[in-house]
Short mmCIF file of C-alpha atoms and ligand atoms in Angstrom, two decimals:
data_model
loop_
_atom_site.label_atom_id
_atom_site.label_comp_id
_atom_site.label_asym_id
_atom_site.label_seq_id
_atom_site.Cartn_x
_atom_site.Cartn_y
_atom_site.Cartn_z
CA MET E 1486 94.03 89.27 116.32
CA ARG E 1487 90.00 87.71 115.46
CA ALA E 1488 88.42 90.88 114.21
CA LEU E 1489 84.68 90.84 113.58
CA VAL E 1490 83.73 93.38 110.86
CA THR E 1491 80.04 94.30 111.01
CA GLY E 1492 78.90 95.61 107.31
CA GLY E 1493 81.91 93.25 106.21
CA ALA E 1494 80.13 92.47 102.67
CA GLY E 1495 79.59 96.36 102.13
CA PHE E 1496 82.07 98.82 100.24
CA LEU E 1497 84.62 99.99 103.36
CA GLY E 1498 83.71 96.53 105.13
CA SER E 1499 84.97 94.08 102.56
CA HIS E 1500 88.04 96.68 101.72
CA LEU E 1501 88.67 96.05 105.65
CA CYS E 1502 88.35 92.62 105.40
CA ASP E 1503 90.91 92.40 102.90
CA ARG E 1504 93.67 94.37 104.70
CA LEU E 1505 92.71 92.54 107.73
CA LEU E 1506 93.43 89.28 106.34
CA GLN E 1507 96.45 90.24 104.41
CA GLU E 1508 97.98 91.54 108.00
CA GLY E 1509 97.47 87.49 109.13
CA HIS E 1510 94.36 88.41 111.25
CA GLU E 1511 91.18 86.16 111.70
CA VAL E 1512 88.14 87.48 110.23
CA LEU E 1513 84.58 87.15 111.30
CA CYS E 1514 82.37 89.33 108.16
CA LEU E 1515 79.15 89.91 109.66
CA ASP E 1516 76.33 91.28 107.23
CA ASN E 1517 72.71 91.49 106.70
CA LEU E 1518 73.20 92.01 103.05
CA PHE E 1519 71.01 94.90 102.80
CA THR E 1520 73.14 97.17 100.75
CA GLY E 1521 76.21 94.67 100.61
CA SER E 1522 76.73 91.75 98.49
CA LYS E 1523 78.30 88.30 98.48
CA ARG E 1524 80.62 89.30 95.55
CA ASN E 1525 82.33 91.57 97.58
CA ILE E 1526 84.07 89.25 99.70
CA GLU E 1527 83.46 86.01 97.36
CA HIS E 1528 87.27 85.82 96.66
CA LEU E 1529 87.47 85.34 100.69
CA LEU E 1530 85.07 82.66 100.77
CA GLY E 1531 87.09 79.52 100.89
CA LEU E 1532 90.10 81.08 103.12
CA PRO E 1533 90.25 78.96 106.58
CA SER E 1534 90.89 82.44 108.20
CA PHE E 1535 87.37 84.28 107.08
CA GLU E 1536 83.90 83.74 107.81
CA LEU E 1537 80.42 85.12 106.95
CA ILE E 1538 77.59 85.20 109.19
CA ARG E 1539 74.73 86.11 108.08
CA HIS E 1540 72.84 88.07 110.96
CA ASP E 1541 71.24 91.60 111.73
CA VAL E 1542 73.00 93.78 114.52
CA VAL E 1543 69.62 94.90 115.52
CA GLU E 1544 69.68 91.45 117.16
CA PRO E 1545 72.26 90.12 119.98
CA ILE E 1546 75.14 88.01 118.92
CA LEU E 1547 77.62 86.09 121.00
CA LEU E 1548 81.35 85.79 119.55
CA GLU E 1549 84.25 85.29 120.73
CA VAL E 1550 86.63 88.33 119.19
CA ASP E 1551 89.57 90.49 120.01
CA TRP E 1552 88.33 93.41 117.79
CA ILE E 1553 85.05 94.89 116.52
CA PHE E 1554 84.92 97.02 113.63
CA ASN E 1555 81.08 98.17 113.69
CA LEU E 1556 80.52 99.65 110.18
CA ALA E 1557 77.13 98.13 109.78
CA CYS E 1558 74.65 100.59 108.37
CA PRO E 1559 73.59 101.79 105.19
CA ALA E 1560 75.53 104.84 103.94
CA SER E 1561 73.92 106.39 100.70
CA PRO E 1562 71.17 108.71 101.43
CA VAL E 1563 68.86 106.79 98.86
CA HIS E 1564 69.48 103.43 100.82
CA TYR E 1565 68.90 104.74 104.47
CA GLN E 1566 66.01 106.73 103.54
CA VAL E 1567 64.25 103.46 102.21
CA ASN E 1568 63.43 102.52 105.84
CA PRO E 1569 64.40 105.40 108.22
CA VAL E 1570 63.20 103.86 111.38
CA LYS E 1571 64.93 100.68 110.72
CA THR E 1572 68.39 103.05 110.23
CA VAL E 1573 68.08 104.37 113.54
CA LYS E 1574 67.71 100.68 114.88
CA THR E 1575 70.79 99.63 112.80
CA SER E 1576 72.75 102.93 114.50
CA VAL E 1577 71.52 102.67 118.03
CA MET E 1578 70.39 98.79 118.83
CA GLY E 1579 73.25 97.49 116.70
CA THR E 1580 75.97 99.98 118.72
CA LEU E 1581 74.52 98.77 121.73
CA ASN E 1582 74.76 95.24 120.75
CA MET E 1583 78.23 95.48 119.66
CA LEU E 1584 79.25 97.49 122.62
CA GLY E 1585 77.69 94.65 124.79
CA LEU E 1586 79.56 92.15 122.94
CA ALA E 1587 82.59 94.08 123.26
CA LYS E 1588 82.39 94.33 127.36
CA ARG E 1589 81.49 91.03 127.30
CA VAL E 1590 84.43 89.53 125.82
CA LYS E 1591 86.61 92.53 126.49
CA ALA E 1592 87.35 93.24 122.97
CA ARG E 1593 88.52 96.91 121.03
CA ILE E 1594 85.45 98.54 119.37
CA LEU E 1595 85.73 100.83 116.57
CA GLN E 1596 82.52 102.72 115.27
CA ALA E 1597 82.15 103.94 111.42
CA SER E 1598 80.99 107.16 112.56
CA THR E 1599 80.42 109.95 109.79
CA SER E 1600 81.41 113.73 108.90
CA GLU E 1601 77.34 114.07 109.00
CA VAL E 1602 77.47 114.17 112.64
CA TYR E 1603 78.65 117.81 112.09
CA GLY E 1604 75.15 117.91 109.82
CA ASP E 1605 75.35 121.43 107.62
CA PRO E 1606 78.20 122.83 109.31
CA SER E 1607 78.39 126.21 110.54
CA GLU E 1608 82.01 125.84 111.44
CA HIS E 1609 84.73 125.29 108.36
CA PRO E 1610 86.63 123.04 107.77
CA GLN E 1611 85.36 120.46 110.60
CA THR E 1612 87.52 119.92 113.49
CA GLU E 1613 86.40 117.03 116.15
CA THR E 1614 85.81 119.80 118.82
CA TYR E 1615 82.88 121.04 116.59
CA TRP E 1616 79.30 119.86 118.03
CA GLY E 1617 77.48 120.17 114.30
CA ASN E 1618 74.34 121.18 113.19
CA VAL E 1619 72.05 118.56 112.88
CA ASN E 1620 68.25 118.52 111.93
CA PRO E 1621 66.78 116.05 114.60
CA ILE E 1622 63.59 115.69 112.46
CA GLY E 1623 64.37 116.07 108.46
CA PRO E 1624 65.03 113.06 106.25
CA ARG E 1625 68.82 112.92 106.68
CA SER E 1626 67.90 112.55 110.74
CA CYS E 1627 67.58 108.83 110.87
CA TYR E 1628 71.20 108.38 109.51
CA ASP E 1629 72.94 111.62 111.14
CA GLU E 1630 71.04 111.29 114.68
CA GLY E 1631 71.48 107.61 114.42
CA LYS E 1632 75.42 107.93 114.29
CA ARG E 1633 75.32 110.67 117.02
CA VAL E 1634 73.71 108.66 119.34
CA ALA E 1635 76.26 105.66 118.72
CA GLU E 1636 79.00 108.04 119.25
CA THR E 1637 77.17 109.08 122.96
CA LEU E 1638 76.49 105.20 123.36
CA MET E 1639 80.57 104.42 122.56
CA THR E 1640 81.56 107.38 125.00
CA ASP E 1641 79.02 106.27 127.80
CA TYR E 1642 80.34 102.62 127.64
CA HIS E 1643 83.82 103.84 127.89
CA ARG E 1644 83.51 106.27 130.73
CA GLN E 1645 80.72 103.87 132.77
CA ASN E 1646 81.99 100.19 131.77
CA ALA E 1647 85.89 101.02 130.64
CA VAL E 1648 85.22 99.63 127.29
CA ASP E 1649 87.97 100.36 125.04
CA VAL E 1650 86.70 102.17 122.15
CA ARG E 1651 87.31 104.30 118.97
CA VAL E 1652 85.29 106.39 117.14
CA ALA E 1653 86.20 107.28 113.21
CA ARG E 1654 84.50 109.92 111.68
CA ILE E 1655 84.77 109.21 107.94
CA PHE E 1656 84.04 111.63 105.36
CA ASN E 1657 82.88 110.76 101.94
CA THR E 1658 84.75 107.87 100.95
CA TYR E 1659 85.02 106.45 97.19
CA GLY E 1660 86.46 103.49 95.50
CA PRO E 1661 86.22 100.34 93.85
CA ARG E 1662 83.22 97.97 94.70
CA MET E 1663 80.78 100.94 95.49
CA ALA E 1664 77.72 99.50 93.94
CA VAL E 1665 76.48 100.32 90.86
CA GLY E 1666 73.11 101.63 92.16
CA ASP E 1667 74.69 102.94 95.60
CA GLY E 1668 73.30 106.44 95.07
CA ARG E 1669 76.47 108.41 96.14
CA VAL E 1670 77.73 111.10 94.15
CA VAL E 1671 80.85 109.32 92.65
CA SER E 1672 79.56 106.38 91.87
CA ASN E 1673 76.46 108.16 89.94
CA PHE E 1674 78.40 110.21 88.26
CA ILE E 1675 80.93 107.59 86.78
CA VAL E 1676 78.05 105.22 86.08
CA GLN E 1677 75.90 108.12 84.33
CA ALA E 1678 79.43 109.22 82.26
CA LEU E 1679 80.06 105.56 81.28
CA ASN E 1680 76.71 104.78 79.91
CA HIS E 1681 76.87 108.13 78.01
CA GLU E 1682 73.70 109.27 80.05
CA PRO E 1683 73.86 113.24 81.59
CA ILE E 1684 75.00 113.67 84.93
CA THR E 1685 72.51 114.53 87.82
CA LEU E 1686 73.76 117.30 89.62
CA TYR E 1687 71.49 117.95 92.43
CA GLY E 1688 70.99 122.13 92.89
CA ASP E 1689 73.54 124.18 91.27
CA GLY E 1690 76.63 122.08 92.11
CA THR E 1691 78.07 124.44 93.81
CA GLN E 1692 78.06 122.41 97.40
CA THR E 1693 81.43 120.98 98.59
CA ARG E 1694 82.86 117.72 100.05
CA SER E 1695 86.02 116.70 100.31
CA PHE E 1696 86.63 112.97 99.26
CA CYS E 1697 89.13 110.12 100.72
CA TYR E 1698 89.96 107.19 97.98
CA VAL E 1699 89.23 103.89 99.72
CA ASP E 1700 92.72 102.74 100.95
CA ASP E 1701 93.40 105.60 102.57
CA GLN E 1702 90.42 105.22 104.59
CA ILE E 1703 91.24 101.59 105.60
CA SER E 1704 94.92 102.70 106.48
CA GLY E 1705 93.29 105.47 108.42
CA LEU E 1706 90.65 103.20 110.20
CA LEU E 1707 93.16 100.51 111.06
CA ALA E 1708 95.85 103.19 112.46
CA LEU E 1709 93.08 104.14 114.82
CA MET E 1710 92.55 100.70 115.88
CA HIS E 1711 95.93 100.43 116.78
CA TYR E 1712 96.23 103.64 118.33
CA ASP E 1713 96.76 103.26 122.36
CA LYS E 1714 97.39 106.86 123.77
CA PRO E 1715 94.89 107.55 126.86
CA ASP E 1716 93.17 109.90 124.38
CA ALA E 1717 92.23 106.88 121.82
CA HIS E 1718 88.48 107.00 122.69
CA GLU E 1719 88.28 110.56 121.22
CA PRO E 1720 86.71 110.89 117.74
CA VAL E 1721 88.80 111.26 114.91
CA ASN E 1722 88.12 112.79 111.33
CA ILE E 1723 89.37 110.39 108.40
CA GLY E 1724 89.06 112.04 105.25
CA GLY E 1725 90.52 113.83 102.44
CA SER E 1726 91.29 117.56 103.02
CA GLU E 1727 91.07 119.19 99.49
CA GLU E 1728 87.63 120.36 99.04
CA LEU E 1729 85.85 120.62 95.81
CA SER E 1730 82.35 121.41 94.50
CA MET E 1731 80.38 118.82 92.41
CA LEU E 1732 80.50 120.87 89.66
CA ARG E 1733 84.82 120.69 89.55
CA LEU E 1734 83.84 116.93 90.29
CA VAL E 1735 82.35 116.44 86.65
CA GLU E 1736 85.34 118.39 85.37
CA VAL E 1737 87.73 116.01 86.62
CA LEU E 1738 85.89 113.21 85.68
CA SER E 1739 85.81 114.60 81.98
CA GLU E 1740 89.66 115.09 82.23
CA ILE E 1741 89.65 111.52 83.25
CA LEU E 1742 87.46 109.88 80.57
CA GLY E 1743 88.93 112.46 78.04
CA ARG E 1744 85.60 113.65 76.84
CA PRO E 1745 82.81 116.20 78.16
CA SER E 1746 79.83 114.92 79.70
CA SER E 1747 76.47 116.59 79.57
CA THR E 1748 74.54 117.30 83.00
CA VAL E 1749 71.01 117.77 83.95
CA HIS E 1750 69.97 119.54 87.04
CA ARG E 1751 68.03 118.04 89.86
CA PRO E 1752 66.58 119.46 92.94
CA LEU E 1753 69.03 119.82 95.90
CA PRO E 1754 67.82 116.88 98.69
CA LYS E 1755 66.37 118.76 101.66
CA ASP E 1756 69.19 119.43 104.40
CA ASP E 1757 72.26 118.81 102.12
CA PRO E 1758 75.22 120.09 103.13
CA VAL E 1759 76.59 123.33 101.60
CA ARG E 1760 79.99 123.22 102.37
CA ARG E 1761 82.11 119.99 103.93
CA ARG E 1762 85.74 119.69 104.31
CA ALA E 1763 87.68 117.39 107.01
CA ASP E 1764 90.21 118.85 109.31
CA THR E 1765 92.60 115.55 109.55
CA THR E 1766 94.89 117.52 112.03
CA ARG E 1767 94.11 115.06 114.66
CA ALA E 1768 94.55 111.97 112.79
CA ARG E 1769 97.91 113.37 111.30
CA GLU E 1770 99.29 114.13 114.67
CA ARG E 1771 97.84 111.28 116.79
CA LEU E 1772 98.12 108.70 114.02
CA GLY E 1773 100.76 109.86 111.72
CA TRP E 1774 97.69 109.36 109.00
CA GLU E 1775 97.82 111.16 105.71
CA PRO E 1776 95.90 110.45 102.55
CA THR E 1777 98.40 109.07 99.68
CA ILE E 1778 96.48 109.00 96.55
CA GLY E 1779 94.72 111.94 95.03
CA LEU E 1780 91.71 112.67 93.40
CA LYS E 1781 92.73 112.07 90.30
CA GLU E 1782 94.40 108.75 90.72
CA GLY E 1783 91.64 107.64 92.79
CA LEU E 1784 88.89 108.50 90.07
CA THR E 1785 90.80 106.92 87.36
CA ARG E 1786 91.40 103.58 89.44
CA THR E 1787 87.05 103.70 90.16
CA VAL E 1788 86.46 104.65 86.91
CA ALA E 1789 88.67 101.38 85.50
CA TYR E 1790 86.35 99.36 88.21
CA PHE E 1791 83.12 100.40 86.84
CA ARG E 1792 84.18 99.99 83.45
CA GLU E 1793 84.83 96.37 84.33
CA THR E 1794 82.03 95.87 86.19
CA LEU E 1795 79.71 97.24 83.51
CA GLY E 1796 81.25 95.78 80.74
CA VAL E 1797 81.90 98.90 78.66
P1 NAD Q 156 77.76 100.19 102.37
O1 NAD Q 156 76.15 100.51 102.59
O2 NAD Q 156 78.41 99.95 101.04
O3 NAD Q 156 77.77 98.68 103.74
C1 NAD Q 156 77.24 98.97 104.91
C2 NAD Q 156 77.35 97.18 104.94
O4 NAD Q 156 76.27 97.30 106.60
C3 NAD Q 156 76.34 96.79 104.11
O5 NAD Q 156 77.29 95.24 103.55
C4 NAD Q 156 75.06 96.23 104.36
O6 NAD Q 156 74.16 95.01 103.82
C5 NAD Q 156 75.19 96.19 105.94
N1 NAD Q 156 74.23 96.31 106.89
C6 NAD Q 156 73.66 97.42 106.83
N2 NAD Q 156 72.44 97.54 107.92
C7 NAD Q 156 72.60 96.34 108.64
C8 NAD Q 156 72.36 95.45 109.64
N3 NAD Q 156 71.32 95.85 110.22
N4 NAD Q 156 72.47 94.28 110.39
C9 NAD Q 156 73.70 93.79 109.25
N5 NAD Q 156 74.32 94.32 108.75
C10 NAD Q 156 74.12 95.75 107.91
O7 NAD Q 156 78.20 101.46 103.03
P2 NAD Q 156 79.78 101.93 103.24
O8 NAD Q 156 80.43 103.37 102.44
O9 NAD Q 156 80.80 100.70 103.31
O10 NAD Q 156 79.77 102.23 104.90
C11 NAD Q 156 80.07 101.37 105.77
C12 NAD Q 156 80.28 102.16 106.73
O11 NAD Q 156 80.92 103.77 107.41
C13 NAD Q 156 78.63 102.67 107.57
O12 NAD Q 156 78.36 102.60 109.01
C14 NAD Q 156 78.43 104.14 106.92
O13 NAD Q 156 77.81 105.08 108.11
C15 NAD Q 156 80.20 104.52 107.55
N6 NAD Q 156 80.65 105.69 106.50
C16 NAD Q 156 81.25 105.61 105.28
C17 NAD Q 156 81.25 106.83 104.24
C18 NAD Q 156 81.52 106.63 102.95
O14 NAD Q 156 81.52 107.77 102.40
N7 NAD Q 156 81.50 105.29 102.19
C19 NAD Q 156 81.18 108.28 105.28
C20 NAD Q 156 80.62 108.12 106.35
C21 NAD Q 156 80.29 107.09 107.02
N1 UDP Q 157 75.18 114.59 94.31
C1 UDP Q 157 74.74 114.75 93.10
N2 UDP Q 157 74.31 114.28 92.19
C2 UDP Q 157 74.08 112.95 92.31
C3 UDP Q 157 74.19 112.75 93.92
C4 UDP Q 157 74.72 113.10 94.78
O1 UDP Q 157 74.66 116.20 92.60
O2 UDP Q 157 73.79 112.08 91.43
C5 UDP Q 157 75.24 115.65 95.44
C6 UDP Q 157 74.77 115.24 96.61
O3 UDP Q 157 73.24 116.45 96.39
C7 UDP Q 157 76.05 115.84 97.53
C8 UDP Q 157 76.77 115.42 97.18
O4 UDP Q 157 76.50 115.22 95.94
O5 UDP Q 157 75.87 117.39 97.70
C9 UDP Q 157 77.51 114.26 97.75
O6 UDP Q 157 76.34 113.56 97.87
P1 UDP Q 157 76.24 111.66 98.56
O7 UDP Q 157 75.03 111.15 98.39
O8 UDP Q 157 77.34 111.13 97.85
O9 UDP Q 157 77.19 112.26 100.19
P2 UDP Q 157 76.46 113.16 101.51
O10 UDP Q 157 75.72 113.75 100.82
O11 UDP Q 157 75.84 112.16 102.25
O12 UDP Q 157 77.83 113.60 101.53
#
């Protein structure tokens, strides 16, 4: 297959490029390098089956491809809130452009959606049939609503134009190649702990998430892309199912580092979801997918990456 990976120089995108190449596919990596980095893909740059295209998904592009993985979009609240209008454009116009391309060249397209489509959920854990509880006008809305429109576009292109779509609702994923300044919780906590700085806990730290290690996430995305039953266009949660609080995350990290870290409390950002856990029954039943790497193992590998990156 010739696969287009938008956002391919980012955290998840670069791991996806690696895996597609390992599986013998040709990869076109498209990125505007907003939050991504050439460093994430520099080991791929000389390969004949790999190409980097510096492009913004907000602008149309014509390429001959069989598969499209649409990952282009800043994922950390810190970055997607820098220019919220651009974030909406990236999700809405970017997805429109990629769907237009998929329709034209008859490619299968997978959209990187998010657990944020559930907002601050009033159902727990979150199954794909839950419609969510999203503030349309808050500081997270540019991301959450942008991704919800992207899901609507995917589904309407499927219904109206028979485009072969896949929608992955990705839950908090972490691992090597998260940027040092990414701003999401796992990289923040590890970088702070390794630098002997106090860990910034937002709010009282009792809010929960379920984390997924990057290798498992990529396996899930590929399993969904390969899945070919009549219900393949329906959204599928891909994420960890072990729920833990941010306070507990600090404890696990301290156990791995073999020393306690001091913490400092910061205000809880507006609309920060209180509780979140992936219900992955659909992924298990349809794709045969389950996470295989536990939190301690995944965090240990991620700590090793940041030690090397920071030189500490
Ligand atoms: P990331 O910020 O590391 O990667 C995003 C990539 O998209 C970057 O390389 C960035 O430069 C690129 N990009 C941004 N805007 C672009 C544009 N307009 N045109 C072209 N490229 C653009 O984040 P990530 O964690 O790798 O996330 C990848 C995708 O997965 C995103 O769509 C994100 O919403 C989704 N997702 C990730 C998580 C997670 O926990 N990692 C959770 C839910 C959803
Ligand atoms: N968080 C925190 N300290 C940080 C960064 C994040 O306590 O330095 C909290 C944040 O308030 C949220 C959780 O960690 O409750 C996960 O945040 P992240 O931005 O990683 O992901 P999201 O909120 O989008 O799930």
